[in-house]
Amino acid sequence: MEITLLPGSGPEVSGEAILSIRAGTVRRQAAISSGRPFRFPKSESKDDMLVKFDILTKIASGYVVLKPDMSSSRKYKVDFSGDSKLACEVEVKPADGSAPAAAPKEEADPGTSTKDAKEYLETKGVLTFVQNVLQVLVKERPEDPFPFMARHFMSGYADMPDSAVAKEAAPAPPA
């Protein structure tokens, strides 16, 4: 089955509004302004002819830049649109079998070449993390970018919880 919102027939809502359509157990969503059709699998039952339509609008949005080490769970605080009243905590953990294999640890001579520095930043995931923080910074454009960036470096918390600080500062167990 294919459902298309006919041009000029949609409600007068913000361009960011989302049209959500559910047919049976399948839900499809897209911006109302997308003009694209919604495709659904053929229904198993001729009696299941109910289709639900919802219009969703954004209340707020927030970002979290994930730390590159996904070998264990990590908590993050999500502030929505810079409003501390609109915030939540999430736990991100690797799905079964999705944890990357640990890279072999090599002792590097600090202060070596640029190539070694770049390799170190890539191996530890620092380069990707900082690039993602900068991407969110450019999207959000906060008045004072430094506390904004610092919050992402601290997993979304303005002040790191004591347990997270201890976990971050604890030396890694010997392999």
mmCIF file of C-alpha atoms in Angstrom, residues 44-166:
data_model
loop_
_atom_site.group_PDB
_atom_site.id
_atom_site.type_symbol
_atom_site.label_atom_id
_atom_site.label_comp_id
_atom_site.label_asym_id
_atom_site.label_seq_id
_atom_site.Cartn_x
_atom_site.Cartn_y
_atom_site.Cartn_z
ATOM 1 C CA GLU A 44 -2.162 -10.016 5.927
ATOM 2 C CA SER A 45 -5.809 -9.470 6.835
ATOM 3 C CA LYS A 46 -8.579 -7.848 4.820
ATOM 4 C CA ASP A 47 -10.183 -6.862 8.148
ATOM 5 C CA ASP A 48 -7.164 -4.743 9.165
ATOM 6 C CA MET A 49 -8.028 -1.576 7.257
ATOM 7 C CA LEU A 50 -7.381 0.979 10.008
ATOM 8 C CA VAL A 51 -4.734 3.640 9.268
ATOM 9 C CA LYS A 52 -3.746 6.149 11.957
ATOM 10 C CA PHE A 53 -2.379 9.633 11.148
ATOM 11 C CA ASP A 54 -0.476 11.817 13.643
ATOM 12 C CA ILE A 55 1.119 15.233 13.230
ATOM 13 C CA LEU A 56 4.179 15.673 15.421
ATOM 14 C CA THR A 57 5.890 18.966 16.123
ATOM 15 C CA LYS A 58 9.252 19.579 17.720
ATOM 16 C CA ILE A 59 9.125 20.864 21.265
ATOM 17 C CA ALA A 60 12.885 20.982 21.696
ATOM 18 C CA SER A 61 16.025 19.280 20.493
ATOM 19 C CA GLY A 62 19.340 18.402 22.045
ATOM 20 C CA TYR A 63 22.569 16.705 21.132
ATOM 21 C CA VAL A 64 24.994 14.369 22.825
ATOM 22 C CA VAL A 65 28.381 13.648 21.326
ATOM 23 C CA LEU A 66 29.134 10.025 22.149
ATOM 24 C CA LYS A 67 32.556 9.171 23.505
ATOM 25 C CA PRO A 68 34.335 6.802 21.107
ATOM 26 C CA ASP A 69 34.919 3.967 23.624
ATOM 27 C CA MET A 70 31.742 1.903 23.430
ATOM 28 C CA SER A 71 33.100 -1.127 25.281
ATOM 29 C CA SER A 72 30.938 -0.343 28.333
ATOM 30 C CA SER A 73 27.863 1.669 29.179
ATOM 31 C CA ARG A 74 28.092 5.426 29.726
ATOM 32 C CA LYS A 75 25.579 7.961 31.031
ATOM 33 C CA TYR A 76 24.982 11.282 29.304
ATOM 34 C CA LYS A 77 22.862 14.284 30.167
ATOM 35 C CA VAL A 78 20.819 15.726 27.307
ATOM 36 C CA ASP A 79 19.879 19.414 27.590
ATOM 37 C CA PHE A 80 17.183 20.362 25.134
ATOM 38 C CA SER A 81 17.658 23.751 23.455
ATOM 39 C CA GLY A 82 19.824 24.985 26.316
ATOM 40 C CA ASP A 83 16.880 24.904 28.766
ATOM 41 C CA SER A 84 17.959 23.187 31.976
ATOM 42 C CA LYS A 85 14.291 22.476 32.780
ATOM 43 C CA LEU A 86 14.087 20.366 29.630
ATOM 44 C CA ALA A 87 16.730 17.741 30.234
ATOM 45 C CA CYS A 88 17.050 13.999 30.619
ATOM 46 C CA GLU A 89 19.690 11.390 31.266
ATOM 47 C CA VAL A 90 20.311 8.513 28.929
ATOM 48 C CA GLU A 91 22.477 5.446 29.167
ATOM 49 C CA VAL A 92 24.245 4.336 26.009
ATOM 50 C CA LYS A 93 25.688 0.857 25.928
ATOM 51 C CA PRO A 94 26.914 -1.413 23.205
ATOM 52 C CA ALA A 95 24.423 -3.909 21.836
ATOM 53 C CA ASP A 96 25.351 -7.564 22.168
ATOM 54 C CA GLY A 97 28.193 -8.346 19.811
ATOM 55 C CA SER A 98 28.672 -4.728 18.756
ATOM 56 C CA ALA A 99 31.606 -3.860 21.013
ATOM 57 C CA PRO A 100 34.678 -3.278 18.893
ATOM 58 C CA ALA A 101 37.709 -5.420 19.446
ATOM 59 C CA ALA A 102 40.224 -3.708 21.697
ATOM 60 C CA ALA A 103 43.142 -2.265 19.789
ATOM 61 C CA PRO A 104 46.536 -3.507 20.915
ATOM 62 C CA LYS A 105 48.162 -1.100 23.351
ATOM 63 C CA GLU A 106 51.475 0.307 22.238
ATOM 64 C CA GLU A 107 53.706 2.575 24.270
ATOM 65 C CA ALA A 108 54.286 5.737 22.262
ATOM 66 C CA ASP A 109 57.111 8.182 22.752
ATOM 67 C CA PRO A 110 55.395 11.461 23.692
ATOM 68 C CA GLY A 111 56.327 14.415 21.526
ATOM 69 C CA THR A 112 57.007 12.410 18.370
ATOM 70 C CA SER A 113 56.079 13.293 14.798
ATOM 71 C CA THR A 114 52.840 14.792 13.487
ATOM 72 C CA LYS A 115 52.015 11.435 11.903
ATOM 73 C CA ASP A 116 52.320 9.756 15.296
ATOM 74 C CA ALA A 117 50.163 12.462 16.901
ATOM 75 C CA LYS A 118 47.432 12.025 14.283
ATOM 76 C CA GLU A 119 47.562 8.256 14.665
ATOM 77 C CA TYR A 120 47.249 8.628 18.451
ATOM 78 C CA LEU A 121 44.231 10.959 18.109
ATOM 79 C CA GLU A 122 42.541 8.595 15.647
ATOM 80 C CA THR A 123 43.298 5.444 17.659
ATOM 81 C CA LYS A 124 41.875 6.936 20.856
ATOM 82 C CA GLY A 125 38.860 8.369 18.995
ATOM 83 C CA VAL A 126 39.724 11.936 20.046
ATOM 84 C CA LEU A 127 39.754 13.306 16.491
ATOM 85 C CA THR A 128 36.258 12.015 15.676
ATOM 86 C CA PHE A 129 34.903 13.123 19.043
ATOM 87 C CA VAL A 130 36.223 16.683 18.695
ATOM 88 C CA GLN A 131 34.953 16.890 15.096
ATOM 89 C CA ASN A 132 31.485 15.838 16.299
ATOM 90 C CA VAL A 133 31.548 18.399 19.134
ATOM 91 C CA LEU A 134 32.476 21.104 16.620
ATOM 92 C CA GLN A 135 29.680 19.964 14.294
ATOM 93 C CA VAL A 136 27.110 20.327 17.098
ATOM 94 C CA LEU A 137 28.663 23.692 18.076
ATOM 95 C CA VAL A 138 28.181 25.037 14.544
ATOM 96 C CA LYS A 139 24.588 23.723 14.404
ATOM 97 C CA GLU A 140 23.596 25.142 17.799
ATOM 98 C CA ARG A 141 25.729 28.368 17.750
ATOM 99 C CA PRO A 142 25.546 29.083 21.492
ATOM 100 C CA GLU A 143 26.344 32.587 22.721
ATOM 101 C CA ASP A 144 29.306 31.276 24.754
ATOM 102 C CA PRO A 145 30.758 28.242 22.950
ATOM 103 C CA PHE A 146 33.288 27.202 25.590
ATOM 104 C CA PRO A 147 30.953 26.008 28.371
ATOM 105 C CA PHE A 148 28.840 24.407 25.639
ATOM 106 C CA MET A 149 31.843 22.391 24.401
ATOM 107 C CA ALA A 150 32.973 21.620 27.959
ATOM 108 C CA ARG A 151 29.557 20.107 28.732
ATOM 109 C CA HIS A 152 29.949 17.694 25.808
ATOM 110 C CA PHE A 153 33.438 16.784 26.969
ATOM 111 C CA MET A 154 31.842 15.888 30.303
ATOM 112 C CA SER A 155 29.222 13.595 28.729
ATOM 113 C CA GLY A 156 26.528 16.298 28.801
ATOM 114 C CA TYR A 157 26.843 17.154 32.494
ATOM 115 C CA ALA A 158 27.643 20.690 33.670
ATOM 116 C CA ASP A 159 29.388 19.033 36.634
ATOM 117 C CA MET A 160 30.507 15.436 36.341
ATOM 118 C CA PRO A 161 28.827 13.099 38.871
ATOM 119 C CA ASP A 162 31.348 11.864 41.451
ATOM 120 C CA SER A 163 30.987 8.258 40.273
ATOM 121 C CA ALA A 164 31.714 9.251 36.656
ATOM 122 C CA VAL A 165 34.762 11.315 37.681
ATOM 123 C CA ALA A 166 36.125 8.390 39.670
#
